[in-house]
Coordinates of C-alpha atoms and ligand atoms in Angstrom, one line a residue:
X1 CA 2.5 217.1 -81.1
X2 CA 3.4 221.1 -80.3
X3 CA 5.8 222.6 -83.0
X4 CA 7.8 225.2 -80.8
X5 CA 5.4 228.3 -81.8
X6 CA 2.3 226.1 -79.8
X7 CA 4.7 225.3 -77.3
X8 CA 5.8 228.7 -76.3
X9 CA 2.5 229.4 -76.2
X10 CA 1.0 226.7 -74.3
X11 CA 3.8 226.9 -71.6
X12 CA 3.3 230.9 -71.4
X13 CA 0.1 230.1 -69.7
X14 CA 1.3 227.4 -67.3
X15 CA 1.6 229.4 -63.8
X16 CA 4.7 230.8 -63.2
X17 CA 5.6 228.4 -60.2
X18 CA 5.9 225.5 -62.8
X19 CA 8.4 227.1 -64.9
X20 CA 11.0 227.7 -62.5
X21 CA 11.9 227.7 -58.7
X22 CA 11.4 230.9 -56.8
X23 CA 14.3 233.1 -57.9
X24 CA 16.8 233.0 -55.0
X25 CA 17.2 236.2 -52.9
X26 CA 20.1 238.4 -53.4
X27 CA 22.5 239.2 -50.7
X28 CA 24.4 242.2 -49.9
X29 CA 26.0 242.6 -46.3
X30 CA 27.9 246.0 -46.1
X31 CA 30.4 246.1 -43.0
X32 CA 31.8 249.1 -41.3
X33 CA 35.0 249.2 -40.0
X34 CA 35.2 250.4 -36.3
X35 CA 31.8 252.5 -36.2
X36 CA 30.6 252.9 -33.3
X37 CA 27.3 251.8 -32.0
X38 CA 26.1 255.6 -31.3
X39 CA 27.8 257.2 -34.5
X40 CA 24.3 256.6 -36.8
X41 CA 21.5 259.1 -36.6
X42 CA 19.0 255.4 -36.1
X43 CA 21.2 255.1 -32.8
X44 CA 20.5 258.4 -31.5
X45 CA 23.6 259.9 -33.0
X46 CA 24.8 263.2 -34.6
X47 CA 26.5 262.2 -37.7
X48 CA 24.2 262.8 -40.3
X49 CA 23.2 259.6 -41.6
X50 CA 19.8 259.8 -44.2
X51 CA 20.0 256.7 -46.1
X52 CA 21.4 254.3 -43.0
X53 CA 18.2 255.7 -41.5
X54 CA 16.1 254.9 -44.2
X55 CA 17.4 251.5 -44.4
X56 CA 16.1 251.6 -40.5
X57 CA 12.6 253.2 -41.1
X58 CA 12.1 250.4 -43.7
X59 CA 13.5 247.7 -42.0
X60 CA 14.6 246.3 -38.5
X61 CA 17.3 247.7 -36.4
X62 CA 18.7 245.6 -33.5
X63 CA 19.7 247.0 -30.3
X64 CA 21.7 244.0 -29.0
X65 CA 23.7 242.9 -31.7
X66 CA 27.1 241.4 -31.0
X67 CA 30.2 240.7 -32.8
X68 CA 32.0 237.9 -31.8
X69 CA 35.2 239.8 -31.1
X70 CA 36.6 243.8 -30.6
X71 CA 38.9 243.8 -33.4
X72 CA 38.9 243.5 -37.2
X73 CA 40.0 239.9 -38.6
X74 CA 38.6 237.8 -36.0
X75 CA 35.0 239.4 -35.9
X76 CA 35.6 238.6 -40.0
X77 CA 35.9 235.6 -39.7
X78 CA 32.7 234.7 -37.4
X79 CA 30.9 236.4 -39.9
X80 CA 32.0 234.6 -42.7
X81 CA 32.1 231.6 -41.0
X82 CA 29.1 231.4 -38.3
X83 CA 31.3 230.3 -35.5
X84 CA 33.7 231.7 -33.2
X85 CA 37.1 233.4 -34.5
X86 CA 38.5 231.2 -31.8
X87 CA 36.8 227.9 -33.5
X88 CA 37.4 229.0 -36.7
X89 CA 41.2 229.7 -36.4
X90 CA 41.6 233.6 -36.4
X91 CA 41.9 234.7 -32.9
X92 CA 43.8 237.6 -33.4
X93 CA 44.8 240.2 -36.1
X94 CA 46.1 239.6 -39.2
X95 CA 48.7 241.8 -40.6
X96 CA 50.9 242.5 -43.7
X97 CA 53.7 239.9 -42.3
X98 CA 51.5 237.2 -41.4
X99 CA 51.7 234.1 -44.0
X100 CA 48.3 232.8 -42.8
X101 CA 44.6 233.9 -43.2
X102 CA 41.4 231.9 -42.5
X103 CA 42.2 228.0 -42.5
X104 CA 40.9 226.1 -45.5
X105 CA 38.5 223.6 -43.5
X106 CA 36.4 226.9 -42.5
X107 CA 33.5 227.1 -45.4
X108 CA 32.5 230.9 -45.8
X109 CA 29.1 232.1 -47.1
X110 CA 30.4 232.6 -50.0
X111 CA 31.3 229.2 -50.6
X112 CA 28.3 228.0 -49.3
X113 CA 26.3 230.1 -51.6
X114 CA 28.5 229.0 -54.4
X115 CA 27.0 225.5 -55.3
X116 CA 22.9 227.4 -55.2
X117 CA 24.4 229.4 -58.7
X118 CA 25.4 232.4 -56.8
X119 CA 27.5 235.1 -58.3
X120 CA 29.8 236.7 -55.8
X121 CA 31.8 239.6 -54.9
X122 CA 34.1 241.0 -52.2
X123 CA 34.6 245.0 -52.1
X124 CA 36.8 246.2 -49.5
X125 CA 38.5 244.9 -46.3
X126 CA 39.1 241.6 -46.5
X127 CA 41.6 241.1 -43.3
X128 CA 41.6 236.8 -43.6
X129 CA 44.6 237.0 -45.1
X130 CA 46.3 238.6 -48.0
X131 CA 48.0 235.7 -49.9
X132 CA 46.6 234.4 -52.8
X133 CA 45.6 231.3 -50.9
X134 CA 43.6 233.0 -48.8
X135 CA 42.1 235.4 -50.5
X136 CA 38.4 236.5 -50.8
X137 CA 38.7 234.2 -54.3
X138 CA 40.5 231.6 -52.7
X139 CA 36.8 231.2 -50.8
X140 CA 34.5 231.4 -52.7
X141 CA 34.4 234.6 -53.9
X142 CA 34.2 235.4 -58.1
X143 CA 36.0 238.4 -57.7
X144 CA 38.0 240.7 -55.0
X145 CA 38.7 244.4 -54.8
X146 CA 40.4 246.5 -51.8
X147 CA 42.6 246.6 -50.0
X148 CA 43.0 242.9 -48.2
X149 CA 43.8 244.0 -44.5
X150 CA 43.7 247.8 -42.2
X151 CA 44.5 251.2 -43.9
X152 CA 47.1 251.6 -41.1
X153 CA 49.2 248.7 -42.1
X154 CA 52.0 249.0 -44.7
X155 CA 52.1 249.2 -47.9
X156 CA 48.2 249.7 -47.5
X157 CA 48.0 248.0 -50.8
X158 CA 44.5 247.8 -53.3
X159 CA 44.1 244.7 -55.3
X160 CA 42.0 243.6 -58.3
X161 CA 41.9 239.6 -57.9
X162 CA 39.4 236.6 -59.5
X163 CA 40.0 232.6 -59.0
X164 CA 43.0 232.8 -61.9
X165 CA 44.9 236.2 -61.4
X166 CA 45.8 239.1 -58.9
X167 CA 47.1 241.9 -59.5
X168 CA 48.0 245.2 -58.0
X169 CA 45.9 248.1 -58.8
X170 CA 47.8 250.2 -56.2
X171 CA 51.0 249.9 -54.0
X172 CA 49.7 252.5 -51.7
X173 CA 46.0 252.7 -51.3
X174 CA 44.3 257.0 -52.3
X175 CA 42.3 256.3 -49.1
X176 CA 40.4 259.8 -50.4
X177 CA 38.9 257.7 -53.5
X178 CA 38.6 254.4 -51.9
X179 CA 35.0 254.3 -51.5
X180 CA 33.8 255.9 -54.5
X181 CA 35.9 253.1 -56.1
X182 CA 34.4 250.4 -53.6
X183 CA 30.9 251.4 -54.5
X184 CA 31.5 252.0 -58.1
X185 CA 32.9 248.5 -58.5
X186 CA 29.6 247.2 -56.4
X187 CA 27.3 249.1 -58.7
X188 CA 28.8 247.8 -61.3
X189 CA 28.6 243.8 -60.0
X190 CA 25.0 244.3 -58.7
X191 CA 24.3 245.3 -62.7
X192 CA 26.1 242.9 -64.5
X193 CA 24.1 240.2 -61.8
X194 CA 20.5 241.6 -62.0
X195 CA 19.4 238.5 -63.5
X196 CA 21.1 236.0 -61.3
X197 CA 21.0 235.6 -57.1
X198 CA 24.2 237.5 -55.9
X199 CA 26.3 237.6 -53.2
X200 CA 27.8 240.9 -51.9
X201 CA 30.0 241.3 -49.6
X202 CA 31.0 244.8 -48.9
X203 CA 33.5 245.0 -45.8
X204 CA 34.5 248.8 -46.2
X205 CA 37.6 250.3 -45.0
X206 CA 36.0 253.2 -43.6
X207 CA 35.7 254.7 -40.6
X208 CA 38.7 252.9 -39.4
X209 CA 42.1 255.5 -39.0
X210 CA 43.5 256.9 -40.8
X211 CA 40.3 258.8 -42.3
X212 CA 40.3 260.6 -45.5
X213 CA 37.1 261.0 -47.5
X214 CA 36.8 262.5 -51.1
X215 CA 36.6 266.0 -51.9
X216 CA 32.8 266.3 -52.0
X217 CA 32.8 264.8 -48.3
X218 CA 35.2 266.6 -46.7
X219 CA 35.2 269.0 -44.2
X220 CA 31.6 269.1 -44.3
X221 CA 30.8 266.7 -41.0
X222 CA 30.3 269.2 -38.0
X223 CA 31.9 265.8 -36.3
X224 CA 35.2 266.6 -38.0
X225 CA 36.8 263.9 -41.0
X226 CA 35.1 260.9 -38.7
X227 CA 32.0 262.8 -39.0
X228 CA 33.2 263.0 -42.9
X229 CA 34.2 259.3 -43.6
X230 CA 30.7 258.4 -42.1
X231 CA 28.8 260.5 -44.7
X232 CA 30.2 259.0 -47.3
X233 CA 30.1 255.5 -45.7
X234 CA 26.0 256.5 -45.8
X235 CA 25.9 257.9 -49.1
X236 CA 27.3 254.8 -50.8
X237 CA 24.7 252.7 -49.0
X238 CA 22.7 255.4 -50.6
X239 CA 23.8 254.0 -54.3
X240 CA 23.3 250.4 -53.1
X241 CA 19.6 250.7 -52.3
X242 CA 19.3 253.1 -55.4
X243 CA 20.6 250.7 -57.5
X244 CA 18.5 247.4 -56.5
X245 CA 15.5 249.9 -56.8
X246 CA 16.4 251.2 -60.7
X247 CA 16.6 247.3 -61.5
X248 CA 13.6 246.3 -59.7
X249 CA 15.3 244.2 -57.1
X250 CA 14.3 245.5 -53.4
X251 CA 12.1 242.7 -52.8
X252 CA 14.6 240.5 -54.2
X253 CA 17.4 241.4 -52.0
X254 CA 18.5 241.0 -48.3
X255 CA 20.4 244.0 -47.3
X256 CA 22.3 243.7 -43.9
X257 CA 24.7 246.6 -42.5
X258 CA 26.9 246.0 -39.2
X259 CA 30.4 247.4 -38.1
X260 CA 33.2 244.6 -37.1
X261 CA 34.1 246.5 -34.0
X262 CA 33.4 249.5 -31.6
X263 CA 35.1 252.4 -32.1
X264 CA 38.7 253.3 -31.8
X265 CA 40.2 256.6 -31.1
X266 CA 37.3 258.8 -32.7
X267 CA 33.2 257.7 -33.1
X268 CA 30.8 257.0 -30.0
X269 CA 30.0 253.7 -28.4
X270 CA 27.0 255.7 -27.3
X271 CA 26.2 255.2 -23.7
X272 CA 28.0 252.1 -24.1
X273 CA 31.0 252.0 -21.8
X274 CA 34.2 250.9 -23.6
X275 CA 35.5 251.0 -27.0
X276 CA 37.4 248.7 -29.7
X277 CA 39.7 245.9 -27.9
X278 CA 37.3 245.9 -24.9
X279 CA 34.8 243.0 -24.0
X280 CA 32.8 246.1 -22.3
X281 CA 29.7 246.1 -24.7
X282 CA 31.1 249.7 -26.6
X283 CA 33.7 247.2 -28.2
X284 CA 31.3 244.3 -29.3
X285 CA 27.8 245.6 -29.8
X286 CA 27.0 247.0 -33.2
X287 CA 25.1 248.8 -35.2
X288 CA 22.7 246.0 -37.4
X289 CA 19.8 246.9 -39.8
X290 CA 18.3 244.4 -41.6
X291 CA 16.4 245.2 -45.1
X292 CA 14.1 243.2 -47.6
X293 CA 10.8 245.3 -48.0
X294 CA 7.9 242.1 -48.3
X295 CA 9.7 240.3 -45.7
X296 CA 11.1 242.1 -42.9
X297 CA 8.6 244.6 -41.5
X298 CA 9.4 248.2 -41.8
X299 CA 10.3 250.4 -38.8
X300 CA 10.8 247.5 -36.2
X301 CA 13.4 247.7 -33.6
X302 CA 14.8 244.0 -32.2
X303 CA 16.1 243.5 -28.6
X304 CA 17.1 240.0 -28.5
X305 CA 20.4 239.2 -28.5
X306 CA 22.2 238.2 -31.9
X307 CA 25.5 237.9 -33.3
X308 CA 27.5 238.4 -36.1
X309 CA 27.8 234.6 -36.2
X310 CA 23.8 233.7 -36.8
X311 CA 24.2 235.9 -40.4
X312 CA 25.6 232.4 -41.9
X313 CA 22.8 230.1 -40.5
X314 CA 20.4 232.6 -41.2
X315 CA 21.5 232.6 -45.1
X316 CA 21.7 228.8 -44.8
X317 CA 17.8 228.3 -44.0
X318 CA 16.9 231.4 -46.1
X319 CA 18.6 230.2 -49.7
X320 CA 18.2 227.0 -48.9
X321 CA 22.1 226.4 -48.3
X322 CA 23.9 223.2 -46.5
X323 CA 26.1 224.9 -43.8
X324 CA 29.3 221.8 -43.9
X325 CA 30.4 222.6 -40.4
X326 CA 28.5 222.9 -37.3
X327 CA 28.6 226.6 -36.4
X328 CA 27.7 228.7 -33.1
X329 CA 25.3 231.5 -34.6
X330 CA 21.5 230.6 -34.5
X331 CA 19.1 231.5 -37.6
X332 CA 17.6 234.4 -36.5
X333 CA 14.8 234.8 -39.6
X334 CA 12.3 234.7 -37.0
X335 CA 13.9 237.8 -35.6
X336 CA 13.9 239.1 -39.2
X337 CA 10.4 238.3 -39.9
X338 CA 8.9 239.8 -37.0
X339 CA 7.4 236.5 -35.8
X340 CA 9.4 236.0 -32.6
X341 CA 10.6 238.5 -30.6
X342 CA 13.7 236.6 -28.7
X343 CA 14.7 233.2 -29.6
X344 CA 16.5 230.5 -27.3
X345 CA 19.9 230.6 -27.2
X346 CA 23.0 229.3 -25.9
X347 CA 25.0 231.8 -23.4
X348 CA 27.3 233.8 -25.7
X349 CA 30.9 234.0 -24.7
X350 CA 32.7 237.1 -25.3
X351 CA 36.7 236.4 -26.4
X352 CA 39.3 238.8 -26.8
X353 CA 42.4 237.5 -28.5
X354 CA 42.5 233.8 -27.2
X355 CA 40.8 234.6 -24.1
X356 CA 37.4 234.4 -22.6
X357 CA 36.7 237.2 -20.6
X358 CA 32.6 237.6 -20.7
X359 CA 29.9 235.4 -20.7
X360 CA 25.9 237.0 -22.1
X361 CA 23.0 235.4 -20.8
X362 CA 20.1 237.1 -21.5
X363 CA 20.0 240.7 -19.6
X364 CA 23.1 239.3 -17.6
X365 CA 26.3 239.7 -18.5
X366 CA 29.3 238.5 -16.3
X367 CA 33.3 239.4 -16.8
X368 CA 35.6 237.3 -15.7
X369 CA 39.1 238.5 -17.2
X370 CA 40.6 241.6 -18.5
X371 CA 43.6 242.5 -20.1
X372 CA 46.2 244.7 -18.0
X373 CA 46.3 247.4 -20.5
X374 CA 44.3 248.8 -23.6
X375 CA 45.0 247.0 -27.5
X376 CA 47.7 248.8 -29.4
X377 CA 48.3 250.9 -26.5
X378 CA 52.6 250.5 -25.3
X379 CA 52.7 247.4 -23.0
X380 CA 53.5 247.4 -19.1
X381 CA 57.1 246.4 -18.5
X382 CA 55.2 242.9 -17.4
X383 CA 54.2 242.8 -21.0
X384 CA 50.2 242.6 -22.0
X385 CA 48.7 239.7 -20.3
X386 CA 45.3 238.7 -19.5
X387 CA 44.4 238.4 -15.8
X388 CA 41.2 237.4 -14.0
X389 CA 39.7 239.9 -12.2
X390 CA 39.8 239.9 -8.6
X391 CA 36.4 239.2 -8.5
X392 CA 33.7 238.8 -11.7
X393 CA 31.5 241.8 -12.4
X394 CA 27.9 241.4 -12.9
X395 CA 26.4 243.7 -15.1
X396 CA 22.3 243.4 -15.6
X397 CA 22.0 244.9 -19.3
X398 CA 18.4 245.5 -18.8
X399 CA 18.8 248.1 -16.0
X400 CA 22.2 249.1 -16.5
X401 CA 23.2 248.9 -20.1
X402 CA 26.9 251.1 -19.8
X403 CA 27.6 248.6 -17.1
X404 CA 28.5 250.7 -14.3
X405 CA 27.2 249.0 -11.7
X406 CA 28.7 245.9 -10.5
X407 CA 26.1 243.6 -8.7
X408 CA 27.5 240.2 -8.2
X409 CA 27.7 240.5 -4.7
X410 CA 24.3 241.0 -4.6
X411 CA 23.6 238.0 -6.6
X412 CA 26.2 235.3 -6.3
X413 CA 24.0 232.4 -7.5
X414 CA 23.7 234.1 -10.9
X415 CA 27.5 234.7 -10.7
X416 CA 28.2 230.9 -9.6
X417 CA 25.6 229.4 -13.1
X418 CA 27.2 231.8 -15.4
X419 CA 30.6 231.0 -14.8
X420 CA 29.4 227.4 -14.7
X421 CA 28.5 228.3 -18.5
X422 CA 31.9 229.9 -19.0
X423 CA 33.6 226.5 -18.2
X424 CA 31.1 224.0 -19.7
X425 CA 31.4 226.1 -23.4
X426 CA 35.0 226.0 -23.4
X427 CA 35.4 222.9 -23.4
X428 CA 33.7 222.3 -26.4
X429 CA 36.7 224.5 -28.1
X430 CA 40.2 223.8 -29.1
X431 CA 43.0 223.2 -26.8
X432 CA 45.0 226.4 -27.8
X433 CA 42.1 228.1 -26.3
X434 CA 41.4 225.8 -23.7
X435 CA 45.1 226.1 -22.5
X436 CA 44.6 230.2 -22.6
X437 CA 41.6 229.9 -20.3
X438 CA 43.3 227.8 -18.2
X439 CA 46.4 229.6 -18.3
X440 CA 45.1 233.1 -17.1
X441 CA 43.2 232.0 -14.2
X442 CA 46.9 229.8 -13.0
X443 CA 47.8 234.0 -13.0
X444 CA 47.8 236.3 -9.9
X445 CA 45.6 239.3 -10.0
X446 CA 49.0 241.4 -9.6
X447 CA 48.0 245.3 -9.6
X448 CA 44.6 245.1 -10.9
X449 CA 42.7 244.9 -7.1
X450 CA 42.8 248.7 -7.4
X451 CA 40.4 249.2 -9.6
X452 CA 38.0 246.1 -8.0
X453 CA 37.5 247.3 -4.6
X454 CA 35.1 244.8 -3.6
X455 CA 38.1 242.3 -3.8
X456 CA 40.2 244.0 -1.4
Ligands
MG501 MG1 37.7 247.0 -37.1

């Protein structure tokens, strides 16, 4: 019989793979707010970016990477939840007044990750909703700080929350020391988890307006306080990957970066025509690297088409997670991994608010509706409605990635199966939306043949 001393012994020189599963990876997925898909130095842009670049040079960066929406609560939620904002119950913005958030039958990844022993944490913009019910630790989450919707809304408040208490840190946010204080509070989790798989979600608050960094950042972006803002946004990436280096976890952890939207009033789209609270590619397509030195080769770049809404599948199959309800997003590890370059699909629909308007199919993309004026811009005396275009635009990606140049007359049998995609995929959604579809093509294309010349 072994006493314990013989024991300890004997079980020290079992292999390793009999004393315990394979330690679980870590997760951290850091979202920008309204960066724009040319803003990084990895895209081709000017703002100064060193450690988002590393993070590229030792990774994968994808080039045609979509959210699921142009604005900031319902591209949350298809991240959090892998399936359309429109499925999931957040079609639009959320703000301060709203008594709502992300309905309880959607299952986040945090929740998902839950059950596997994962710790978790939410730093930053939440945006789901900002009532206790609804808050990052109403799903799943072990613990929130930041501010729980946009910097712009009032009283941009900052709170400290876990499952049993929230409080206030601050009625009205210091947006100049918000992301020290974001990352400091990451830091700190990532440390206190080092020995346990973690979850990290880090939706920051930056670059979206109004921008202030802290001291040491400002005024020191030749691209003015955007140019600022985005610095800092890089340098606390910086203290991330420093930080799972000084514990010895890089191989260990699965760092992901994207932005929710395109950019707003300041930051590039790139060549990318459009910007946030557009369907035009500048509002949807982000910025996405993709980390975890081991398993995702270093220095690749990825043109298939993915989405915000494959990060929870891919999670699912990667930490061995049950997903509870059926979701829209593909796993894209094979993407990840280098073994595939492109992976079958199902057309993607771009939605704006309640409405359809685009449908992706490989290099083809085809718009069929457009609102009548910009997002948060003052309404036409008709009010802001969604109207079908005249006639649909087709755009091939491949050749013509700013989407200047309208070829569906040219090709109306690619026009005719695309929209034939539009209509089969919404009827797998919920009548609300359903109704909207229907309800903007029962509209007249009042003023907009103008600007659609071919439907004159
Ligand atoms: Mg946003």
């Amino acid at each position: 019989m072994l006493n314990r001393r013989s024991f300890l012994t004997a079980s020290a020189a079992l292999p390793t793979a009999l004393h315990a599963a394979p330690r679980k990876p870590n997760i951290i997925l850091i979202y920008a707010d309204d960066l724009g898909y040319g803003d990084l130095g990895c895209y081709g842009g000017n703002i100064a970016t060193p450690h988002l670049n590393r993070m590229a040079r030792e990774g994968m960066r994808f080039t045609n990477f979509l959210s699921a929406n142009p604005v900031c609560s319902p591209s949350r939620a298809a991240l959090l939840t892998g399936r359309y904002p429109t499925r999931a119950g957040v079609p639009r913005v959320l703000f301060p007044q709203d008594q709502t958030g992300l309905p309880n039958a959607e299952i986040t990844i945090a929740q998902m990750l839950k059950p596997l022993g994962y710790k978790t944490m939410c730093v930053g913009k939440w945006h789901l909703g900002h009532l206790p019910a609804f808050l990052p630790t109403a799903r799943g989450f072990d613990e929130y700080f930041g501010i729980p919707y946009s910097n712009d809304m009032n009283p941009p408040v900052v709170l400290h929350a876990t499952p049993d208490k929230v409080e206030t840190v601050e009625e009205r946010a210091t947006l100049e020391t918000l992301t020290p204080r974001y990352t400091e509070r990451a830091l700190r989790f990532i440390q206190a988890n080092k020995d346990a798989p973690f979850f990290l979600d880090m939706p920051h608050t930056d670059p979206h307006s109004p921008h202030a960094a802290a001291p040491r950042f400002k005024a020191k972006s030749p691209q003015g306080i955007y140019g600022d803002v985005v610095q800092e946004l890089d340098w606390s990436v910086g203290e991330i990957l420093a930080a799972l280096k000084q514990h010895g976890l890089e191989k260990d952890t699965l760092v992901l970066f994207s932005s929710d939207n395109g950019p707003w009033f300041l930051g590039s789209p790139g060549h990318l025509r459009g910007r946030k609270g557009t369907t035009y590619e500048g509002g949807v397509r982000e910025p996405f690297l993709a980390r975890m030195p081991g398993k995702i080769p270093a220095g690749k770049v990825c043109h298939a088409v993915a989405s915000t809404m494959d990060i929870l599948p891919t999670l699912a199959a990667l930490c061995g997670a049950t997903m509870a309800n059926p979701v829209d997003g593909i796993d894209i590890w094979p993407l990840l991994t280098g073994r595939q370059a492109d992976l079958d699909r199902q057309p993607l629909l771009y939605f704006d608010n309640l409405y359809v308007q685009c449908v992706r199919k490989g290099k083809y993309k085809l718009h069929i509706a457009r609102y009548n004026s910009a997002v948060y811009s003052p309404p036409p005396a008709s009010g802001r409605v969604n109207l079908p275009l005249p006639a649909p635009e087709l755009y091939d990606l491949s050749q013509d990635p700013d989407e200047s140049y309208d070829i569906a007359p040219e090709n109306p049998q690619i026009v005719k199966e695309l929209r034939a995609h539009i209509e089969r995929l919404i009827e797998g959604f919920p009548e609300p939306i359903r109704n909207a579809h229907a309800s903007t093509f029962a509209r007249q294309t009042t003023g907009s043949t103008a600007a659609h010349p071919r439907a004159r």
